[in-house]
Coordinates of C-alpha atoms in Angstrom, one line a residue:
X1 CA 219.3 -27.8 131.0
X2 CA 222.0 -26.0 133.1
X3 CA 224.3 -28.3 134.8
X4 CA 223.9 -27.5 138.5
X5 CA 222.9 -29.1 141.7
X6 CA 219.3 -28.1 141.5
X7 CA 218.7 -29.4 137.9
X8 CA 220.6 -32.6 138.7
X9 CA 218.3 -33.2 141.7
X10 CA 215.2 -32.5 139.7
X11 CA 216.2 -34.8 137.0
X12 CA 217.2 -37.6 139.7
X13 CA 213.8 -37.2 141.4
X14 CA 212.3 -37.7 138.0
X15 CA 214.4 -40.9 137.1
X16 CA 213.6 -42.3 140.5
X17 CA 209.9 -41.8 140.0
X18 CA 210.4 -43.6 136.4
X19 CA 212.2 -46.4 138.1
X20 CA 209.3 -47.0 140.7
X21 CA 206.7 -46.7 138.0
X22 CA 208.6 -49.6 136.2
X23 CA 208.8 -51.7 139.3
X24 CA 204.9 -51.3 139.7
X25 CA 204.3 -52.5 136.2
X26 CA 206.3 -55.6 136.7
X27 CA 204.3 -56.2 139.9
X28 CA 201.0 -56.1 138.1
X29 CA 202.2 -58.2 135.2
X30 CA 203.3 -60.9 137.7
X31 CA 200.0 -60.9 139.5
X32 CA 198.3 -61.2 136.2
X33 CA 200.6 -64.1 135.1
X34 CA 200.0 -65.8 138.6
X35 CA 196.1 -65.6 138.0
X36 CA 196.5 -66.8 134.5
X37 CA 194.9 -63.6 133.1
X38 CA 198.0 -62.1 131.4
X39 CA 197.0 -63.2 128.0
X40 CA 193.4 -62.2 128.5
X41 CA 194.2 -58.7 129.6
X42 CA 195.0 -55.6 127.4
X43 CA 197.9 -53.8 129.2
X44 CA 198.3 -50.0 128.4
X45 CA 201.4 -48.1 129.8
X46 CA 201.2 -44.3 129.3
X47 CA 201.8 -41.3 131.5
X48 CA 200.8 -37.7 132.0
X49 CA 203.2 -35.0 130.2
X50 CA 206.0 -35.4 132.9
X51 CA 207.7 -32.8 135.1
X52 CA 207.3 -29.0 134.3
X53 CA 210.8 -28.7 132.8
X54 CA 211.5 -25.8 130.3
X55 CA 209.9 -26.6 127.0
X56 CA 208.4 -29.8 128.2
X57 CA 205.2 -30.0 130.6
X58 CA 202.5 -27.6 129.4
X59 CA 204.0 -26.7 126.1
X60 CA 203.4 -27.7 122.6
X61 CA 207.0 -28.6 121.9
X62 CA 207.3 -32.4 121.5
X63 CA 209.0 -32.8 124.8
X64 CA 205.8 -31.6 126.4
X65 CA 203.1 -32.8 124.0
X66 CA 204.4 -36.2 123.3
X67 CA 203.8 -39.1 125.9
X68 CA 204.9 -42.6 126.1
X69 CA 202.4 -45.3 124.9
X70 CA 203.0 -49.1 125.0
X71 CA 200.4 -51.6 124.6
X72 CA 200.3 -55.5 125.2
X73 CA 197.4 -57.4 123.8
X74 CA 198.4 -60.7 122.4
X75 CA 194.8 -61.3 120.8
X76 CA 194.7 -58.0 119.1
X77 CA 198.2 -56.9 118.0
X78 CA 199.6 -58.2 114.7
X79 CA 203.4 -58.6 114.9
X80 CA 203.9 -57.7 118.5
X81 CA 207.1 -55.8 119.3
X82 CA 206.9 -53.2 116.6
X83 CA 206.7 -49.5 116.7
X84 CA 203.6 -48.0 115.1
X85 CA 204.5 -44.6 113.9
X86 CA 201.1 -42.8 113.9
X87 CA 199.4 -39.7 115.5
X88 CA 197.5 -41.1 118.5
X89 CA 195.7 -39.3 121.2
X90 CA 194.7 -40.4 124.7
X91 CA 191.1 -39.9 123.7
X92 CA 191.6 -42.8 121.4
X93 CA 192.0 -45.2 124.3
X94 CA 188.2 -45.1 125.3
X95 CA 186.8 -46.3 121.9
X96 CA 189.6 -48.8 121.5
X97 CA 188.7 -50.6 124.7
X98 CA 185.0 -50.4 123.5
X99 CA 185.8 -51.9 120.3
X100 CA 188.1 -54.7 121.9
X101 CA 185.0 -55.5 124.2
X102 CA 182.7 -55.7 121.4
X103 CA 180.8 -52.7 122.6
X104 CA 179.2 -50.1 120.1
X105 CA 181.3 -46.9 120.3
X106 CA 178.9 -43.8 120.8
X107 CA 179.1 -41.3 118.3
X108 CA 179.8 -38.5 120.6
X109 CA 183.2 -39.9 121.5
X110 CA 185.8 -37.8 120.0
X111 CA 188.6 -40.3 120.0
X112 CA 189.3 -43.0 117.5
X113 CA 189.8 -46.5 118.0
X114 CA 193.6 -47.7 117.3
X115 CA 192.4 -51.4 117.0
X116 CA 193.0 -51.2 113.1
X117 CA 196.3 -49.8 113.5
X118 CA 197.3 -52.5 115.9
X119 CA 196.3 -55.0 113.6
X120 CA 198.4 -53.4 110.8
X121 CA 195.8 -51.5 109.0
X122 CA 196.8 -47.7 109.3
X123 CA 196.0 -46.4 105.7
X124 CA 193.0 -44.3 106.9
X125 CA 194.5 -43.0 110.0
X126 CA 194.4 -39.4 110.9
X127 CA 197.1 -37.0 109.5
X128 CA 197.0 -34.4 112.1
X129 CA 196.4 -33.7 115.8
X130 CA 194.9 -30.8 117.5
X131 CA 196.7 -29.6 120.9
X132 CA 195.1 -27.1 123.4
X133 CA 196.7 -25.7 126.5
X134 CA 193.9 -23.6 127.8
X135 CA 195.1 -22.9 131.3
X136 CA 195.9 -19.3 132.2
X137 CA 199.1 -18.9 134.1
X138 CA 199.6 -22.5 135.3
X139 CA 203.2 -23.5 135.2
X140 CA 203.9 -19.9 134.0
X141 CA 203.0 -20.9 130.6
X142 CA 200.8 -18.8 128.4
X143 CA 197.7 -20.1 126.7
X144 CA 198.5 -21.9 123.2
X145 CA 196.7 -23.9 120.7
X146 CA 198.2 -25.8 117.8
X147 CA 198.1 -28.5 115.1
X148 CA 200.8 -31.2 114.5
X149 CA 201.3 -33.4 111.5
X150 CA 203.9 -35.9 110.8
X151 CA 206.6 -33.4 109.7
X152 CA 205.3 -29.9 110.8
X153 CA 203.8 -28.1 113.7
X154 CA 201.9 -24.9 113.9
X155 CA 200.8 -23.2 117.1
X156 CA 199.2 -19.7 118.1
X157 CA 199.5 -18.0 121.3
X158 CA 196.6 -15.6 121.8
X159 CA 198.2 -13.6 124.6
X160 CA 200.9 -12.2 122.3
X161 CA 198.8 -12.8 118.9
X162 CA 202.1 -14.9 117.8
X163 CA 202.1 -17.7 115.5
X164 CA 204.9 -20.3 115.3
X165 CA 205.6 -22.9 112.6
X166 CA 208.2 -25.7 112.8
X167 CA 209.6 -28.1 110.3
X168 CA 210.2 -31.2 112.5
X169 CA 212.3 -32.8 109.7
X170 CA 214.9 -30.2 109.6
X171 CA 214.6 -28.7 113.1
X172 CA 213.4 -31.7 115.3
X173 CA 214.5 -29.7 118.4
X174 CA 212.0 -26.8 117.3
X175 CA 214.4 -24.1 117.9
X176 CA 213.6 -21.8 114.9
X177 CA 210.1 -21.0 113.6
X178 CA 209.8 -20.7 109.9
X179 CA 206.3 -19.2 110.2
X180 CA 207.4 -16.0 108.4
X181 CA 209.6 -17.7 105.9
X182 CA 208.2 -17.3 102.3
X183 CA 209.3 -20.9 101.4
X184 CA 206.7 -22.3 103.9
X185 CA 203.9 -20.1 102.7
X186 CA 201.8 -23.0 101.2
X187 CA 202.5 -25.2 104.3
X188 CA 201.6 -22.3 106.8
X189 CA 198.1 -21.7 104.7
X190 CA 197.6 -25.5 104.8
X191 CA 198.2 -26.0 108.6
X192 CA 196.3 -22.8 109.3
X193 CA 193.2 -24.2 107.6
X194 CA 193.6 -27.6 109.4
X195 CA 193.9 -25.7 112.7
X196 CA 190.5 -23.9 112.2
X197 CA 189.0 -27.2 110.8
X198 CA 190.0 -29.0 114.0
X199 CA 189.1 -26.3 116.3
X200 CA 185.5 -26.4 114.8
X201 CA 185.6 -30.5 114.8
X202 CA 186.2 -30.4 118.5
X203 CA 183.8 -27.5 119.3
X204 CA 186.7 -25.4 120.7
X205 CA 185.6 -22.3 122.7
X206 CA 185.8 -19.2 120.6
X207 CA 189.1 -17.4 120.6
X208 CA 189.7 -13.8 119.7
X209 CA 192.4 -13.5 116.8
X210 CA 193.4 -10.8 114.7
X211 CA 191.7 -10.3 111.4
X212 CA 193.0 -12.4 108.9
X213 CA 194.5 -15.3 111.2

């Protein structure tokens, strides 16, 4: 970001909000501990997509699509304190809570319980995530839709009929699209197919695209 007073103040405001949020979490944990319910409670700490900084909130770049997720559940987490590096969506929280409570998960729920991953079994976990920013003009960001895997990301902007593909290993800051790079032709084809599969799976609204996309 540019180093000037406006940007510094925006960042300062954001850090103050984070500090306040942390203090409220500490208060909640203290109350649970005082009532002897701490170890009988699932604590989930997450957030929205942050402030609307460039390439952040309302964008498919990782700074805008990734959010924090920390879970404390003494009875349900194997080897607590570890980082679980899998693709999780906030829609996964509802089925997770239902499974933890011993309640049957309705078939219409689109998320997937993360209880198995918390217990150390992530072998059958999803390999991709679908992303949809469907607002028009909000945050001065055009509509865009995409798919992310562990190592790559593909997204489409219908307003300009533009595709972007990023190699997240070689280009973690997502600065140069390789969509038109012949070396990524197979990956582009694979992710495009997955993009359409996920749109169908989630019953996404129809979208006008040029023939061949």
